[in-house]
mmCIF file of C-alpha atoms and ligand atoms in Angstrom:
data_model
loop_
_atom_site.group_PDB
_atom_site.id
_atom_site.type_symbol
_atom_site.label_atom_id
_atom_site.label_comp_id
_atom_site.label_asym_id
_atom_site.label_seq_id
_atom_site.Cartn_x
_atom_site.Cartn_y
_atom_site.Cartn_z
ATOM 1 C CA MET A 1 15.929 4.368 14.675
ATOM 2 C CA ILE A 2 15.238 0.393 13.842
ATOM 3 C CA TYR A 3 11.683 -1.191 14.442
ATOM 4 C CA LEU A 4 12.358 -4.825 15.197
ATOM 5 C CA LYS A 5 8.797 -6.763 13.579
ATOM 6 C CA THR A 6 7.069 -9.618 15.321
ATOM 7 C CA ASP A 7 6.546 -12.734 13.764
ATOM 8 C CA GLU A 8 2.823 -11.381 12.759
ATOM 9 C CA GLU A 9 4.530 -8.075 11.038
ATOM 10 C CA ILE A 10 7.049 -10.524 9.664
ATOM 11 C CA GLU A 11 4.393 -12.763 7.904
ATOM 12 C CA LEU A 12 2.800 -9.672 6.389
ATOM 13 C CA LEU A 13 5.995 -8.319 5.438
ATOM 14 C CA ARG A 14 6.339 -12.145 3.330
ATOM 15 C CA GLU A 15 2.842 -11.635 1.864
ATOM 16 C CA ASN A 16 4.174 -8.469 0.189
ATOM 17 C CA ASN A 17 7.665 -9.747 -1.300
ATOM 18 C CA LEU A 18 6.027 -12.702 -2.340
ATOM 19 C CA LEU A 19 3.130 -11.128 -4.561
ATOM 20 C CA VAL A 20 6.568 -8.694 -5.475
ATOM 21 C CA SER A 21 8.241 -11.987 -6.770
ATOM 22 C CA ALA A 22 5.177 -13.424 -8.357
ATOM 23 C CA THR A 23 4.606 -10.054 -10.091
ATOM 24 C CA LEU A 24 8.694 -10.483 -11.598
ATOM 25 C CA ALA A 25 7.415 -13.681 -12.800
ATOM 26 C CA GLU A 26 4.551 -12.557 -14.314
ATOM 27 C CA LEU A 27 6.861 -10.127 -16.171
ATOM 28 C CA ALA A 28 9.490 -12.988 -16.903
ATOM 29 C CA HIS A 29 6.523 -14.323 -19.467
ATOM 30 C CA HIS A 30 6.418 -10.803 -21.386
ATOM 31 C CA ILE A 31 10.018 -9.726 -21.550
ATOM 32 C CA ALA A 32 11.004 -10.118 -25.232
ATOM 33 C CA PRO A 33 12.368 -7.697 -28.125
ATOM 34 C CA GLY A 34 9.869 -5.044 -29.359
ATOM 35 C CA VAL A 35 8.167 -4.783 -25.973
ATOM 36 C CA THR A 36 8.465 -1.190 -24.282
ATOM 37 C CA THR A 37 9.079 -0.373 -20.552
ATOM 38 C CA LEU A 38 5.796 1.163 -20.216
ATOM 39 C CA ASP A 39 4.227 -2.003 -21.444
ATOM 40 C CA LEU A 40 5.697 -4.246 -18.490
ATOM 41 C CA ASP A 41 4.865 -1.533 -16.346
ATOM 42 C CA LYS A 42 1.031 -1.513 -17.183
ATOM 43 C CA VAL A 43 1.281 -5.080 -16.420
ATOM 44 C CA ALA A 44 2.791 -5.134 -13.008
ATOM 45 C CA GLU A 45 0.377 -2.426 -11.985
ATOM 46 C CA GLU A 46 -2.868 -4.556 -13.217
ATOM 47 C CA PHE A 47 -1.593 -7.464 -11.536
ATOM 48 C CA ILE A 48 -0.607 -5.878 -8.174
ATOM 49 C CA ARG A 49 -4.013 -4.222 -7.834
ATOM 50 C CA SER A 50 -5.515 -7.265 -9.127
ATOM 51 C CA HIS A 51 -3.790 -9.122 -6.079
ATOM 52 C CA GLY A 52 -5.582 -6.716 -3.890
ATOM 53 C CA ALA A 53 -2.187 -4.345 -3.364
ATOM 54 C CA LEU A 54 -0.753 -1.016 -3.939
ATOM 55 C CA PRO A 55 1.906 -0.312 -6.451
ATOM 56 C CA GLY A 56 4.456 0.712 -3.516
ATOM 57 C CA PHE A 57 6.721 3.110 -5.769
ATOM 58 C CA LEU A 58 3.595 4.943 -7.461
ATOM 59 C CA GLY A 59 3.525 8.577 -5.851
ATOM 60 C CA TYR A 60 6.279 7.609 -3.738
ATOM 61 C CA ASN A 61 8.733 10.861 -3.543
ATOM 62 C CA GLY A 62 6.713 11.566 -6.933
ATOM 63 C CA PHE A 63 7.572 8.716 -8.548
ATOM 64 C CA PRO A 64 5.685 8.318 -11.214
ATOM 65 C CA ASN A 65 5.244 4.240 -12.023
ATOM 66 C CA THR A 66 4.503 1.136 -10.826
ATOM 67 C CA LEU A 67 8.136 -0.043 -11.590
ATOM 68 C CA CYS A 68 11.469 0.929 -11.779
ATOM 69 C CA ILE A 69 13.011 -0.271 -15.157
ATOM 70 C CA SER A 70 16.531 0.428 -15.943
ATOM 71 C CA VAL A 71 18.228 -1.045 -18.881
ATOM 72 C CA ASN A 72 21.343 -1.505 -19.740
ATOM 73 C CA GLU A 73 24.125 1.420 -18.500
ATOM 74 C CA GLN A 74 21.006 2.267 -16.213
ATOM 75 C CA VAL A 75 21.319 0.811 -12.850
ATOM 76 C CA VAL A 76 18.645 2.011 -10.663
ATOM 77 C CA HIS A 77 15.355 4.253 -10.741
ATOM 78 C CA GLY A 78 14.883 3.972 -14.309
ATOM 79 C CA ILE A 79 11.534 5.493 -15.573
ATOM 80 C CA PRO A 80 8.944 3.198 -17.630
ATOM 81 C CA SER A 81 8.701 5.135 -21.221
ATOM 82 C CA SER A 82 6.649 4.134 -24.434
ATOM 83 C CA LYS A 83 9.807 5.138 -26.386
ATOM 84 C CA THR A 84 12.389 2.873 -24.619
ATOM 85 C CA VAL A 85 11.549 -0.694 -26.557
ATOM 86 C CA LEU A 86 13.675 -3.656 -25.581
ATOM 87 C CA LYS A 87 16.090 -5.627 -28.198
ATOM 88 C CA GLU A 88 17.737 -8.866 -28.412
ATOM 89 C CA GLY A 89 21.166 -8.724 -26.036
ATOM 90 C CA ASP A 90 19.939 -6.082 -23.566
ATOM 91 C CA ILE A 91 19.645 -6.395 -19.805
ATOM 92 C CA VAL A 92 16.885 -4.953 -17.972
ATOM 93 C CA SER A 93 16.855 -4.628 -13.889
ATOM 94 C CA VAL A 94 12.898 -4.683 -12.716
ATOM 95 C CA ASP A 95 12.686 -3.397 -9.284
ATOM 96 C CA CYS A 96 8.908 -3.056 -8.405
ATOM 97 C CA GLY A 97 7.015 -2.467 -4.712
ATOM 98 C CA THR A 98 4.147 -3.066 -3.197
ATOM 99 C CA PHE A 99 2.022 -1.964 0.180
ATOM 100 C CA MET A 100 -0.492 -3.877 1.205
ATOM 101 C CA LYS A 101 -1.811 -4.558 4.920
ATOM 102 C CA GLY A 102 0.194 -1.627 6.233
ATOM 103 C CA PHE A 103 3.443 -3.199 5.015
ATOM 104 C CA TYR A 104 5.874 -2.697 1.765
ATOM 105 C CA GLY A 105 7.414 -5.285 -0.562
ATOM 106 C CA ASP A 106 10.710 -4.493 -2.587
ATOM 107 C CA SER A 107 12.778 -6.940 -4.244
ATOM 108 C CA ALA A 108 14.359 -6.605 -7.979
ATOM 109 C CA TYR A 109 15.548 -8.632 -10.308
ATOM 110 C CA THR A 110 17.664 -8.038 -13.492
ATOM 111 C CA PHE A 111 16.335 -9.976 -17.117
ATOM 112 C CA ALA A 112 18.626 -11.048 -20.053
ATOM 113 C CA VAL A 113 16.310 -9.868 -23.116
ATOM 114 C CA GLY A 114 16.595 -12.833 -25.524
ATOM 115 C CA LYS A 115 20.503 -13.622 -25.918
ATOM 116 C CA ILE A 116 23.285 -11.704 -24.293
ATOM 117 C CA ASP A 117 26.938 -11.470 -24.509
ATOM 118 C CA PRO A 118 28.970 -13.453 -22.261
ATOM 119 C CA HIS A 119 30.443 -11.246 -20.294
ATOM 120 C CA THR A 120 27.140 -9.415 -19.298
ATOM 121 C CA GLU A 121 25.740 -13.068 -18.544
ATOM 122 C CA ALA A 122 28.603 -13.104 -16.063
ATOM 123 C CA LEU A 123 28.031 -10.147 -14.568
ATOM 124 C CA LEU A 124 24.156 -11.005 -13.719
ATOM 125 C CA ARG A 125 25.481 -14.418 -12.482
ATOM 126 C CA VAL A 126 27.982 -13.011 -10.431
ATOM 127 C CA THR A 127 25.700 -9.853 -8.882
ATOM 128 C CA LYS A 128 22.691 -12.697 -7.944
ATOM 129 C CA GLU A 129 25.756 -14.250 -6.215
ATOM 130 C CA ALA A 130 26.928 -11.770 -4.504
ATOM 131 C CA LEU A 131 23.648 -11.214 -3.088
ATOM 132 C CA TYR A 132 23.249 -14.327 -2.074
ATOM 133 C CA LYS A 133 26.806 -14.161 -0.045
ATOM 134 C CA GLY A 134 25.303 -10.926 1.613
ATOM 135 C CA VAL A 135 22.264 -13.183 2.738
ATOM 136 C CA ALA A 136 24.395 -15.379 4.383
ATOM 137 C CA GLN A 137 25.903 -12.779 6.701
ATOM 138 C CA ALA A 138 22.231 -11.734 7.884
ATOM 139 C CA LYS A 139 22.081 -13.295 10.735
ATOM 140 C CA PRO A 140 22.165 -12.490 14.398
ATOM 141 C CA GLY A 141 25.623 -11.549 16.068
ATOM 142 C CA ASN A 142 26.399 -10.094 13.085
ATOM 143 C CA ARG A 143 27.139 -6.301 11.766
ATOM 144 C CA ILE A 144 25.761 -4.575 9.180
ATOM 145 C CA GLY A 145 29.659 -4.177 7.663
ATOM 146 C CA ASP A 146 29.222 -8.023 7.461
ATOM 147 C CA VAL A 147 26.774 -8.227 4.720
ATOM 148 C CA GLY A 148 28.254 -5.558 2.829
ATOM 149 C CA ASN A 149 31.966 -7.247 3.101
ATOM 150 C CA ALA A 150 30.694 -10.435 1.726
ATOM 151 C CA VAL A 151 28.822 -8.535 -1.192
ATOM 152 C CA GLN A 152 31.990 -6.452 -2.437
ATOM 153 C CA GLU A 153 34.338 -9.140 -2.018
ATOM 154 C CA HIS A 154 32.271 -11.451 -4.255
ATOM 155 C CA ALA A 155 31.627 -8.666 -6.851
ATOM 156 C CA GLU A 156 35.834 -7.223 -6.486
ATOM 157 C CA ARG A 157 37.357 -10.851 -6.719
ATOM 158 C CA HIS A 158 35.787 -10.732 -10.132
ATOM 159 C CA GLY A 159 36.893 -7.543 -11.317
ATOM 160 C CA TYR A 160 33.691 -5.792 -11.185
ATOM 161 C CA SER A 161 32.623 -2.758 -9.374
ATOM 162 C CA VAL A 162 30.052 -1.645 -6.206
ATOM 163 C CA VAL A 163 28.108 1.771 -6.741
ATOM 164 C CA ARG A 164 28.596 3.382 -3.375
ATOM 165 C CA GLU A 165 25.724 5.882 -3.831
ATOM 166 C CA MET A 166 22.491 3.657 -3.393
ATOM 167 C CA VAL A 167 22.411 1.631 -0.824
ATOM 168 C CA GLY A 168 19.847 -1.259 1.076
ATOM 169 C CA HIS A 169 17.840 -0.468 3.628
ATOM 170 C CA GLY A 170 15.169 -1.815 6.661
ATOM 171 C CA LEU A 171 11.865 -2.656 5.329
ATOM 172 C CA GLY A 172 8.361 -2.221 7.115
ATOM 173 C CA HIS A 173 5.770 0.163 7.264
ATOM 174 C CA LYS A 174 7.940 2.378 5.141
ATOM 175 C CA MET A 175 9.832 1.836 2.374
ATOM 176 C CA HIS A 176 12.740 2.714 3.685
ATOM 177 C CA GLU A 177 13.707 2.439 7.140
ATOM 178 C CA ASP A 178 17.035 2.090 9.227
ATOM 179 C CA PRO A 179 19.535 0.894 9.392
ATOM 180 C CA GLN A 180 21.090 1.611 5.569
ATOM 181 C CA VAL A 181 22.438 -1.298 4.140
ATOM 182 C CA PRO A 182 25.549 -0.767 1.760
ATOM 183 C CA ASN A 183 26.593 -3.188 -0.563
ATOM 184 C CA TYR A 184 30.422 -2.453 0.783
ATOM 185 C CA GLY A 185 31.967 -2.511 3.975
ATOM 186 C CA ALA A 186 34.077 -3.255 6.732
ATOM 187 C CA ARG A 187 33.829 -6.761 8.658
ATOM 188 C CA GLY A 188 32.526 -6.592 12.054
ATOM 189 C CA ARG A 189 31.292 -2.601 11.759
ATOM 190 C CA GLY A 190 28.153 -1.347 11.527
ATOM 191 C CA PRO A 191 25.102 -1.920 13.538
ATOM 192 C CA LEU A 192 24.061 -5.121 15.110
ATOM 193 C CA LEU A 193 21.729 -7.688 13.451
ATOM 194 C CA LYS A 194 18.894 -8.687 15.974
ATOM 195 C CA PRO A 195 16.582 -11.208 15.585
ATOM 196 C CA GLY A 196 13.114 -9.208 14.222
ATOM 197 C CA MET A 197 14.893 -6.687 11.766
ATOM 198 C CA VAL A 198 13.750 -6.871 7.882
ATOM 199 C CA ILE A 199 16.727 -5.561 5.595
ATOM 200 C CA CYS A 200 16.213 -5.410 1.736
ATOM 201 C CA ILE A 201 20.013 -5.888 0.525
ATOM 202 C CA GLU A 202 20.227 -5.219 -2.929
ATOM 203 C CA PRO A 203 23.782 -5.128 -4.913
ATOM 204 C CA MET A 204 23.787 -2.488 -7.589
ATOM 205 C CA ILE A 205 26.834 -3.932 -9.656
ATOM 206 C CA ASN A 206 29.182 -2.426 -12.260
ATOM 207 C CA LEU A 207 30.759 -4.144 -15.107
ATOM 208 C CA GLY A 208 32.890 -1.290 -15.331
ATOM 209 C CA SER A 209 34.210 1.835 -13.086
ATOM 210 C CA ARG A 210 31.774 2.348 -10.225
ATOM 211 C CA GLU A 211 31.168 5.827 -11.009
ATOM 212 C CA ILE A 212 27.408 6.957 -11.688
ATOM 213 C CA VAL A 213 25.886 9.834 -12.977
ATOM 214 C CA PHE A 214 21.919 10.855 -12.763
ATOM 215 C CA GLU A 215 19.872 11.446 -15.944
ATOM 216 C CA ARG A 216 18.300 14.820 -16.536
ATOM 217 C CA ASP A 217 14.946 13.488 -15.822
ATOM 218 C CA GLY A 218 16.053 13.373 -12.018
ATOM 219 C CA TRP A 219 15.353 9.939 -11.332
ATOM 220 C CA THR A 220 17.793 7.562 -13.711
ATOM 221 C CA VAL A 221 20.990 6.571 -12.611
ATOM 222 C CA ARG A 222 23.316 5.076 -15.302
ATOM 223 C CA THR A 223 27.063 4.026 -15.082
ATOM 224 C CA ARG A 224 29.670 7.150 -16.434
ATOM 225 C CA ASP A 225 31.336 4.610 -18.518
ATOM 226 C CA ARG A 226 28.108 3.711 -20.047
ATOM 227 C CA LYS A 227 28.827 -0.180 -19.340
ATOM 228 C CA PRO A 228 26.605 -2.350 -17.746
ATOM 229 C CA ALA A 229 24.891 -2.725 -14.709
ATOM 230 C CA ALA A 230 22.918 -5.334 -12.708
ATOM 231 C CA HIS A 231 20.676 -5.133 -9.721
ATOM 232 C CA PHE A 232 19.458 -7.841 -7.722
ATOM 233 C CA GLU A 233 17.428 -7.355 -4.224
ATOM 234 C CA PHE A 234 15.722 -9.418 -1.729
ATOM 235 C CA ALA A 235 13.969 -8.501 1.644
ATOM 236 C CA VAL A 236 15.530 -10.556 4.304
ATOM 237 C CA ALA A 237 13.762 -11.085 7.606
ATOM 238 C CA ILE A 238 17.004 -11.607 10.305
ATOM 239 C CA THR A 239 16.159 -14.644 12.788
ATOM 240 C CA SER A 240 17.113 -16.268 15.815
ATOM 241 C CA LYS A 241 17.261 -18.964 13.179
ATOM 242 C CA GLY A 242 19.664 -16.959 10.454
ATOM 243 C CA PRO A 243 18.196 -15.534 7.326
ATOM 244 C CA ASP A 244 14.769 -15.968 6.478
ATOM 245 C CA VAL A 245 14.307 -14.590 3.022
ATOM 246 C CA LEU A 246 10.788 -13.055 2.313
ATOM 247 C CA THR A 247 11.879 -12.819 -1.589
ATOM 248 C CA ASP A 248 11.271 -15.605 -3.867
ATOM 249 C CA PHE A 249 13.625 -15.871 -6.699
ATOM 250 C CA GLY A 250 12.112 -19.183 -7.610
ATOM 251 C CA VAL A 251 8.984 -18.390 -9.224
ATOM 252 C CA ILE A 252 10.766 -15.667 -11.385
ATOM 253 C CA GLU A 253 13.175 -18.526 -12.658
ATOM 254 C CA LYS A 254 10.567 -21.059 -12.638
ATOM 255 C CA ALA A 255 8.890 -18.409 -15.243
ATOM 256 C CA LEU A 256 11.943 -17.999 -17.018
ATOM 257 C CA ASN A 257 12.430 -21.484 -18.028
ATOM 258 C CA ASN A 258 9.081 -21.952 -19.287
HETATM 259 MG MG1 MG B 1 13.912 -2.396 -4.461
HETATM 260 MG MG1 MG B 2 15.211 -1.724 -1.871
#
């Protein structure tokens, strides 16, 4: 069942996703060699609560923390830990959720820790581009398959692979609503996009093969070949004028350039 949102509800979803964006921007100032992923989790939890929201992931299906932090070959759903110390050359996917005024925010950004190797840097750039290509298809009259196809085409054209097991989703009163939003697919297939739909588009793109495995903690997903993976996520409202991105990477990138 796909729930269409009113304009007022879309604004509440925007508020949430702007808070997620601000949280990720705050984290940009803290991500550095020597910092643990649990340190980052504490910064985010305090930031979210001080802005009158609840951490959206904490307790979700039993998830133990505020952030999912996935380093290098970890794709998504990494659990913050005092034992995971960031080092120069790492990449770190930070997925963040909020809950406020009855709605969820959910967005993700993959950060570089200091200087990273050029192949990994290209992976980050292309994954973000793939997200933007998907967003451009998120308009009324198109179908979910048009979004996934655009993401997949861009990633595969650069020789990367698309994770199949995890997908984007609708966003609203619940963190995960219909429809599912795969990062692959065929043009003209899948649910029709209509004004009022709010979806999370979140490419998970691997440098090597698309195969993934689950770690024994029951959460962390990593690449089978242990090559790096990147993950960027936008919440997007479908409007009669086209895609309205509710997440703001601008504040994150401004923080990174300071
Ligand atoms: Mg997310
Ligand atoms: Mg999501």
